GROMACS .gro file of C-alpha atoms in nm:
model
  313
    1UNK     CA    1  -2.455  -1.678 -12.919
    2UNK     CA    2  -2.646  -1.376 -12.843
    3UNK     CA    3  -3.047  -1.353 -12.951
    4UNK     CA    4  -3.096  -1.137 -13.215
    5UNK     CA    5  -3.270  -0.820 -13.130
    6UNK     CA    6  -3.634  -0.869 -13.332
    7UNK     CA    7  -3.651  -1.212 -13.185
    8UNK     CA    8  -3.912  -1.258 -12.939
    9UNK     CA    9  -3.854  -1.317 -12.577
   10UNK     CA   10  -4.066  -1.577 -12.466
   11UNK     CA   11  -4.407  -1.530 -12.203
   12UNK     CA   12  -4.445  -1.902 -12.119
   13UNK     CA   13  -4.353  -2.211 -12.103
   14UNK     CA   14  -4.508  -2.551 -12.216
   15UNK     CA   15  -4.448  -2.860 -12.005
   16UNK     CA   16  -4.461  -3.206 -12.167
   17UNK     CA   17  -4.508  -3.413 -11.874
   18UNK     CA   18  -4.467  -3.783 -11.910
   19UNK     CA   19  -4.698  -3.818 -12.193
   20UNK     CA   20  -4.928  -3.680 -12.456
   21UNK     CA   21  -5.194  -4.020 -12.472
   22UNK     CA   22  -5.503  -3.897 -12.298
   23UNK     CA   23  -5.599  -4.298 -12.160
   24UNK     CA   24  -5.200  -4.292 -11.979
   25UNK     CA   25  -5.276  -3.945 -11.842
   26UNK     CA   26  -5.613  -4.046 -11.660
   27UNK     CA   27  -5.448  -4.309 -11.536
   28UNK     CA   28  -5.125  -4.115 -11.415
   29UNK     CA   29  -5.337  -3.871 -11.263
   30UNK     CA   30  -5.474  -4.120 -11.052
   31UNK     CA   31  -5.198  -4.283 -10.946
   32UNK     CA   32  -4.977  -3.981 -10.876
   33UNK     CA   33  -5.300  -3.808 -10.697
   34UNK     CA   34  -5.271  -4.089 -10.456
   35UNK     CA   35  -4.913  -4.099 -10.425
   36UNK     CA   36  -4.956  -3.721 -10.337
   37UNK     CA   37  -5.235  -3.760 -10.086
   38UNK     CA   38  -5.050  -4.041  -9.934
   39UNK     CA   39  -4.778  -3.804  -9.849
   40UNK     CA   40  -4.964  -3.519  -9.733
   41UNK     CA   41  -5.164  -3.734  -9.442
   42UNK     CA   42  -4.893  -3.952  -9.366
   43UNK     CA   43  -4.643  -3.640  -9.301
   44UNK     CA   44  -4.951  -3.470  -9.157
   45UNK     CA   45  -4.994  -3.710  -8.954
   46UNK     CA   46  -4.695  -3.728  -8.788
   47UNK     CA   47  -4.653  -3.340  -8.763
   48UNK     CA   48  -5.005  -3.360  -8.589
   49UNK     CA   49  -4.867  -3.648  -8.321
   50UNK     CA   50  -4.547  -3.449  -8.285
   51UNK     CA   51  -4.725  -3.132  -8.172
   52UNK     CA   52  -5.017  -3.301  -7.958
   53UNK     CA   53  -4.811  -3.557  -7.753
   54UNK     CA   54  -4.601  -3.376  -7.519
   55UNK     CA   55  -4.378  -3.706  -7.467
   56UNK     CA   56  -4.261  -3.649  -7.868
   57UNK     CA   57  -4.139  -3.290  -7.767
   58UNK     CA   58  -3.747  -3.335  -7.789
   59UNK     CA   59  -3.491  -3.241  -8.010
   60UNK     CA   60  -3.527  -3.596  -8.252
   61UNK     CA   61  -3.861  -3.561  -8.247
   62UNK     CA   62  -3.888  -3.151  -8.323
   63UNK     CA   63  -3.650  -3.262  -8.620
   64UNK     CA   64  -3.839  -3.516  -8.767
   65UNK     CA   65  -4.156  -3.233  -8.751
   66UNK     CA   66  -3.945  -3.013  -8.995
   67UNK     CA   67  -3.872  -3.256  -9.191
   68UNK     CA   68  -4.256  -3.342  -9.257
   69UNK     CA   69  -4.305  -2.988  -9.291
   70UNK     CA   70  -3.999  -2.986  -9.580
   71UNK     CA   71  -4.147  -3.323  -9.744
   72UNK     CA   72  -4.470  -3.167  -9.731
   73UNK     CA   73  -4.417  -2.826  -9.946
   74UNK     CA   74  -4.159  -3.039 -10.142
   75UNK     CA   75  -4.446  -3.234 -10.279
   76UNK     CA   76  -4.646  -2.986 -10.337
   77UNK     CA   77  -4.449  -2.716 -10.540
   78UNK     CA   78  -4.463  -2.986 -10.833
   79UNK     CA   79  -4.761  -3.255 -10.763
   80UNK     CA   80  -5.052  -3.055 -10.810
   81UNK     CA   81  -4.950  -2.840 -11.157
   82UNK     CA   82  -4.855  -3.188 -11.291
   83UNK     CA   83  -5.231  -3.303 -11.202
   84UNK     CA   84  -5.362  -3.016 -11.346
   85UNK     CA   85  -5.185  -3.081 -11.672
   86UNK     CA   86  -5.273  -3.490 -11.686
   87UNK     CA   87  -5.635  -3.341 -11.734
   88UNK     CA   88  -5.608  -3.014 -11.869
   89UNK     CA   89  -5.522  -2.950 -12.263
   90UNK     CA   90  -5.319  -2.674 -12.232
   91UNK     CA   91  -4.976  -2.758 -12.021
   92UNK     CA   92  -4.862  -2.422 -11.997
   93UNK     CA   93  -4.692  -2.213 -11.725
   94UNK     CA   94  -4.628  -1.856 -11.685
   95UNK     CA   95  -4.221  -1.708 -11.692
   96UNK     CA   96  -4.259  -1.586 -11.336
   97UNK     CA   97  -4.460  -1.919 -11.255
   98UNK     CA   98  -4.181  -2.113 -11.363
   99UNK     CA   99  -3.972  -1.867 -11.216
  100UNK     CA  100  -4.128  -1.873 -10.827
  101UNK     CA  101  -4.170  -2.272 -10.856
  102UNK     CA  102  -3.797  -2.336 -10.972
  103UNK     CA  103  -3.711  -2.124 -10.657
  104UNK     CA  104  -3.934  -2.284 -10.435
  105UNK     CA  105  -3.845  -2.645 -10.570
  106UNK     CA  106  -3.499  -2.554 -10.532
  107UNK     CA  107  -3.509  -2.395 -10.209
  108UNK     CA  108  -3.703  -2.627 -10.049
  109UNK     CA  109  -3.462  -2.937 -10.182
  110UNK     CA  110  -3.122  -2.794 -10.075
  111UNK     CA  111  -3.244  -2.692  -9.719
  112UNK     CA  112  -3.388  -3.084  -9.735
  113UNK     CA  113  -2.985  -3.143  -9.860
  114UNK     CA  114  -2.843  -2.980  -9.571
  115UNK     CA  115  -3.113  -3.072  -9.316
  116UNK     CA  116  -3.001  -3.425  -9.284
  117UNK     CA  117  -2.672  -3.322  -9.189
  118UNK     CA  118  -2.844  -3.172  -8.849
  119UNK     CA  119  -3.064  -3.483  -8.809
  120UNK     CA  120  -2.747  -3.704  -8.835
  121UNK     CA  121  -2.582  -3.478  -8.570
  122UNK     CA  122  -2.890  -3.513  -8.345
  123UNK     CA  123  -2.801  -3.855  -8.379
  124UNK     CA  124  -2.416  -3.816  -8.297
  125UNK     CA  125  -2.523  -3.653  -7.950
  126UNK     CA  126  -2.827  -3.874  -7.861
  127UNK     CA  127  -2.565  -4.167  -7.869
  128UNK     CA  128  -2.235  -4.069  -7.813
  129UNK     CA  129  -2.335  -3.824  -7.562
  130UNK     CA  130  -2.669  -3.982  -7.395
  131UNK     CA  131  -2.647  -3.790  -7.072
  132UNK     CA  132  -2.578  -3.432  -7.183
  133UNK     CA  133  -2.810  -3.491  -7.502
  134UNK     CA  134  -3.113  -3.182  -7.405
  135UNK     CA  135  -2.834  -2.999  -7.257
  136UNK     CA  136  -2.603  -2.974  -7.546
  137UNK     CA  137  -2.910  -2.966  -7.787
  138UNK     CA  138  -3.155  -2.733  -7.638
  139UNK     CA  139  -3.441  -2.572  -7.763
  140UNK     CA  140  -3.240  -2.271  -7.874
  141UNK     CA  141  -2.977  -2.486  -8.057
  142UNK     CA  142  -3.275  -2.668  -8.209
  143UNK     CA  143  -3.421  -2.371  -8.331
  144UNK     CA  144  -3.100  -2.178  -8.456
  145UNK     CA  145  -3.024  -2.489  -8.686
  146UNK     CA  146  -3.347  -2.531  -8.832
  147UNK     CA  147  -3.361  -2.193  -8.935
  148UNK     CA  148  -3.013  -2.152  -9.067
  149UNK     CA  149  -3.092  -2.452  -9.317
  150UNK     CA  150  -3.376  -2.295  -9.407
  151UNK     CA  151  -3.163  -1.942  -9.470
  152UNK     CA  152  -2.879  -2.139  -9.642
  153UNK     CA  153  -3.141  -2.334  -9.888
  154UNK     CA  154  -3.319  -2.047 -10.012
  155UNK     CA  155  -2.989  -1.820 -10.058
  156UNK     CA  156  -2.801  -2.111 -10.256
  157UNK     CA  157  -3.132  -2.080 -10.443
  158UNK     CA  158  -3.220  -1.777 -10.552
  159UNK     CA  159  -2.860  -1.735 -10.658
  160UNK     CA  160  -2.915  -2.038 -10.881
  161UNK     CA  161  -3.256  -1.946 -10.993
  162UNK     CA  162  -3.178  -1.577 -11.051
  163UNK     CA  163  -2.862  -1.713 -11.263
  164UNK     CA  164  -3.091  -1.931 -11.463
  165UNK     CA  165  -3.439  -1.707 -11.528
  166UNK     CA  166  -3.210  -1.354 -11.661
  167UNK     CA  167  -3.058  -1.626 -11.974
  168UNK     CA  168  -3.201  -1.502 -12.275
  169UNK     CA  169  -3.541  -1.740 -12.375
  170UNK     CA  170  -3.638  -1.677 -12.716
  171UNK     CA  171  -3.803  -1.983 -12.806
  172UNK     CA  172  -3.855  -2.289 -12.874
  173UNK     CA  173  -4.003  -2.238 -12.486
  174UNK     CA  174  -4.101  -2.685 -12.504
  175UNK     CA  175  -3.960  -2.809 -12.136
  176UNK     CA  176  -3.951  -3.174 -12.141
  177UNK     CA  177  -4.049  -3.193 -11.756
  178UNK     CA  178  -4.336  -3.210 -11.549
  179UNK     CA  179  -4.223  -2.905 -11.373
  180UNK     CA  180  -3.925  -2.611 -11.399
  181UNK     CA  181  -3.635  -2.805 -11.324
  182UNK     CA  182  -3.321  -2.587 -11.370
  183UNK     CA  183  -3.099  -2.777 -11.610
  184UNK     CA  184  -3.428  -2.848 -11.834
  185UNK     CA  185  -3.515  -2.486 -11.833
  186UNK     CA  186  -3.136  -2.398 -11.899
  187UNK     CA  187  -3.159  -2.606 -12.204
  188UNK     CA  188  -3.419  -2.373 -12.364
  189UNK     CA  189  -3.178  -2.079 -12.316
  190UNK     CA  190  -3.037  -1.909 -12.680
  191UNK     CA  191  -2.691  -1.828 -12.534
  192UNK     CA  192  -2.423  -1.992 -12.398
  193UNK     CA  193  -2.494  -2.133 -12.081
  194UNK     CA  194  -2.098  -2.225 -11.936
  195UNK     CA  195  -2.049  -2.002 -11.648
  196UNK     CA  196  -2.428  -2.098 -11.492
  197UNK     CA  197  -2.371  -2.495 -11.532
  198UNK     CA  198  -2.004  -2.439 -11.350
  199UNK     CA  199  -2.179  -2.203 -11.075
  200UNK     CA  200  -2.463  -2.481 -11.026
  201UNK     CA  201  -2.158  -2.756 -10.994
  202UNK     CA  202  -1.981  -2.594 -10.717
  203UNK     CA  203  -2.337  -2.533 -10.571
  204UNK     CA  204  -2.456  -2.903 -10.603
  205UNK     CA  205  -2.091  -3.021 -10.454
  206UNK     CA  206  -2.126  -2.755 -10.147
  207UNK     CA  207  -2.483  -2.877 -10.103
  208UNK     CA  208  -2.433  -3.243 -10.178
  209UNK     CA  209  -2.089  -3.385 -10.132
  210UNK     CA  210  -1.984  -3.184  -9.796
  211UNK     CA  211  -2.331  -3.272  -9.606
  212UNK     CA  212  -2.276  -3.632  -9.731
  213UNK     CA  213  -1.902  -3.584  -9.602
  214UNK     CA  214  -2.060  -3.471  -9.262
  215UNK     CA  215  -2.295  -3.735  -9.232
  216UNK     CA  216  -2.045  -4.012  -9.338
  217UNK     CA  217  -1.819  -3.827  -9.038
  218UNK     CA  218  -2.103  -3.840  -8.774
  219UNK     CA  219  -2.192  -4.181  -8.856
  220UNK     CA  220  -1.808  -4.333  -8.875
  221UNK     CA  221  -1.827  -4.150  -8.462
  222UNK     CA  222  -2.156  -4.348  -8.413
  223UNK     CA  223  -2.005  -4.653  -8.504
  224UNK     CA  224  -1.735  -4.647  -8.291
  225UNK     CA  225  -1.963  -4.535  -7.989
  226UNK     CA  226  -2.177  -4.854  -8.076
  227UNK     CA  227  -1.924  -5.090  -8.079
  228UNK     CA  228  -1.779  -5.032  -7.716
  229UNK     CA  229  -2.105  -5.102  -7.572
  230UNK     CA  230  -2.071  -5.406  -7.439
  231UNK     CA  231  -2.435  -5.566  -7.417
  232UNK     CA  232  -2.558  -5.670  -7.759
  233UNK     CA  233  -2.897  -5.550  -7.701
  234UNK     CA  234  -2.786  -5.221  -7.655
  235UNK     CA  235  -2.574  -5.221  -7.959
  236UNK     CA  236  -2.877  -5.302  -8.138
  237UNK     CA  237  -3.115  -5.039  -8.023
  238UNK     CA  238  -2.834  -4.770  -8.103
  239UNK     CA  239  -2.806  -4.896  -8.443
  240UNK     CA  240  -3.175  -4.913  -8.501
  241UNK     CA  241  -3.204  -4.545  -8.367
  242UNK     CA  242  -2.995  -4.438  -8.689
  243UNK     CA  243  -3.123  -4.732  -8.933
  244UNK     CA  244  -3.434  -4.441  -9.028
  245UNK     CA  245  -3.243  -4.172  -9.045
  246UNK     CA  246  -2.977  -4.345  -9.294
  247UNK     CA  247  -3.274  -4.529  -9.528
  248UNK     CA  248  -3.406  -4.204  -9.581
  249UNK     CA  249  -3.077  -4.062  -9.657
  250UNK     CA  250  -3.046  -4.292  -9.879
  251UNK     CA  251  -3.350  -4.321 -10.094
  252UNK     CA  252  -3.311  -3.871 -10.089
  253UNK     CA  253  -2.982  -3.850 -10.152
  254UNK     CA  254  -2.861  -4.149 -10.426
  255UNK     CA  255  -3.091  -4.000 -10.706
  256UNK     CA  256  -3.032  -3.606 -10.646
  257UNK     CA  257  -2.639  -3.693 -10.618
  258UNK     CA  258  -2.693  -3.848 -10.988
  259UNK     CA  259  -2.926  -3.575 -11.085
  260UNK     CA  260  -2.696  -3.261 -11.027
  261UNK     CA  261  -2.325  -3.364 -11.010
  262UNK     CA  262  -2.269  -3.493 -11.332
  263UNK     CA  263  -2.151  -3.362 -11.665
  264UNK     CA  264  -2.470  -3.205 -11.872
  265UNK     CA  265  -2.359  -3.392 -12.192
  266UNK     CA  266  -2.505  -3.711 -11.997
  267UNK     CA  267  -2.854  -3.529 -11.977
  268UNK     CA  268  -3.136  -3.792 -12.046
  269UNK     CA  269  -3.445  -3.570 -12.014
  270UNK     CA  270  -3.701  -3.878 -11.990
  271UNK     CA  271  -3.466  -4.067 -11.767
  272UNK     CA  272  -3.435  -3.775 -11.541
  273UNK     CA  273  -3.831  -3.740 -11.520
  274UNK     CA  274  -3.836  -4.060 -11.352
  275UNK     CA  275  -3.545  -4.044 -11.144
  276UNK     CA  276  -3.708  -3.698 -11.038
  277UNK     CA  277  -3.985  -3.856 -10.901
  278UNK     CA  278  -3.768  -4.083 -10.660
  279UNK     CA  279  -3.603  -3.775 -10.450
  280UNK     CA  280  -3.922  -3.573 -10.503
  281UNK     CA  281  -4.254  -3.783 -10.477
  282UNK     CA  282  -4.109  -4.065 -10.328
  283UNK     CA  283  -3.896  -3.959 -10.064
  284UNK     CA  284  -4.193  -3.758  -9.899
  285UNK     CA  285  -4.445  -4.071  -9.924
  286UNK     CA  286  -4.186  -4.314  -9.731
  287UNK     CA  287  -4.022  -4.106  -9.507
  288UNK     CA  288  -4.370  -4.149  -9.262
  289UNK     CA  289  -4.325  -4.509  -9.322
  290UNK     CA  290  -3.992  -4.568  -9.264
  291UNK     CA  291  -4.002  -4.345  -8.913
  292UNK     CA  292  -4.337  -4.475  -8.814
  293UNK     CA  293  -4.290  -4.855  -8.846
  294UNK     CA  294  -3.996  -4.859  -8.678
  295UNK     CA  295  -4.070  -4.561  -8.385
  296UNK     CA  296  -4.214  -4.703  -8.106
  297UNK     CA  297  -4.285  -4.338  -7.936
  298UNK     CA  298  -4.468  -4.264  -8.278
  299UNK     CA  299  -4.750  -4.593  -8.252
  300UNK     CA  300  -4.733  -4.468  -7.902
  301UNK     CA  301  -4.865  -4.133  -7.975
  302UNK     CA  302  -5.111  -4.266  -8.221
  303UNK     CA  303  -5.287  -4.467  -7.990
  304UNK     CA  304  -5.284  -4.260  -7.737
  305UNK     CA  305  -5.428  -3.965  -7.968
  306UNK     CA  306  -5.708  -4.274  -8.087
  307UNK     CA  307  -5.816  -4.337  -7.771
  308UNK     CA  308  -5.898  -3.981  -7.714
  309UNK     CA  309  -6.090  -3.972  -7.974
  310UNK     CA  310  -6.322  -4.262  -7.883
  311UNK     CA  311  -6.353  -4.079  -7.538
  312UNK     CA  312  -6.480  -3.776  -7.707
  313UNK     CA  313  -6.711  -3.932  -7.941
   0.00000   0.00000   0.00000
């Protein structure tokens, strides 16, 4: 149903966050604020040892810098706002703020989406293809697919974004969310939302299923590499070369596959806040973790980059 034409359209929105007790707040806002610094230095961090150690400058390594870059600005479309608003009374937001920080969240999340599918290739060559690995992925490859995730993720988005902002909003403008999520946003909207929630379907199973497909494909090929390697030890550091790649696969993709490829009449808003947080917050705080720990070239570098710093001081 169409607004009427003396209704308002609405200015602003109001986000609820996770809750309205001011005692739960100060202590969300600490929490979260050290969730979100956590992420920034550790994915710092490894950008930083990526670009200063000259043995971390191949194609795995140059991959696993965009992705710190991605987890980085991921984290920080939605993490500081939500601080803001743990402290501040007012929890409001601006159309086109909600409008620039659905994009970016969005944007940012399917190039994320489709990102892994490169890493798990990088993976596919470095193993199944050890001897022509910098020859088939060279610097030029490298860059040409990082940047073509990056085009793809912000086109899918401002398609979905630009579908979802032009609805009609003529109040009640309430969006229970700590940030503009699409489908809580779309909820908000006083027409018939049908043909956006079918456009963002075939979106989410373009961006979702198919790189899952991919990396399902590349790994099945990995597999079968591994097991024809006849020393045991060698199996074993091939499989541990992928074990990162796939945890972080994991913890990314299992929430964001629930999230936006099923029906909307399952819609739990204050479920989805905290299943939100998984593919969002805490995705970008264990990724560093999961690479460092088990990444001997990455203690390595740190070390190394240490000791150079006790020389100089």
């Amino acid at each position: 149903m169409l607004p009427e034409k003396n209704q308002s359209w609405v200015s602003e929105f109001v986000l609820l966050g996770f809750s309205s007790d001011p005692m739960s707040n100060r202590v969300l806002f600490f929490t979260f604020l050290l969730l979100y610094l956590s992420s920034v230095l550790g994915n710092g961090l490894i950008i930083t040892l990526i670009c200063l150690d000259t043995h971390l400058h191949t194609p795995m390594y140059f991959f696993l810098c965009v992705l710190s870059v991605l987890d980085v600005s991921y984290v920080t479309t939605t993490m500081p706002q939500m601080l803001v608003h743990l402290l501040a009374h007012s929890r409001t937001i601006s159309f086109a703020g909600c409008w620039l920080q659905m994009y970016m969240f969005c944007a940012l999340g399917l190039t994320e989406c489709i990102f892994f599918v490169v890493m798990a290739y990088d993976r596919y060559v470095a193993i199944c293809y050890p001897l022509c690995y910098t020859i088939i992925l060279n610097w030029r490859l490298c860059t040409q697919l990082a940047a073509g995730t990056w085009t793809c993720g912000f086109l899918f988005s401002l398609i979905h974004t630009f579908l979802t902002m032009r609805l009609p909003y003529c109040g009640p403008n309430v969006i229970n969310h700590y940030f503009c999520e699409g489908p809580s946003v779309r909820k908000l909207a006083c027409t018939n939302t049908h043909l956006i929630e079918m456009v963002d379907l075939i979106i989410s199973v373009f961006i979702v299923v198919t790189p899952l497909s991919l990396i399902l494909a590349s790994y099945i090929r990995i597999a079968l590499a591994v097991l024809k390697i006849k020393a045991s030890q060698g199996r074993c550091k091939a499989f541990s070369t992928c074990a990162s790649h796939l945890t972080v696969v994991t913890l990314f993709y299992a929430p964001v596959t629930y999230i936006y490829t099923r029906p909307s009449s399952s819609y739990s808003p204050e479920q989805d806040k905290q299943i939100s947080l998984l593919y969002n917050v805490f995705t970008a705080l264990l990724n560093p973790v999961v690479y460092s720990l088990r990444n001997k070239d990455i203690k390595g570098a740190f070390l190394k980059v240490m000791g150079r710093g006790r020389v100089a001081w």
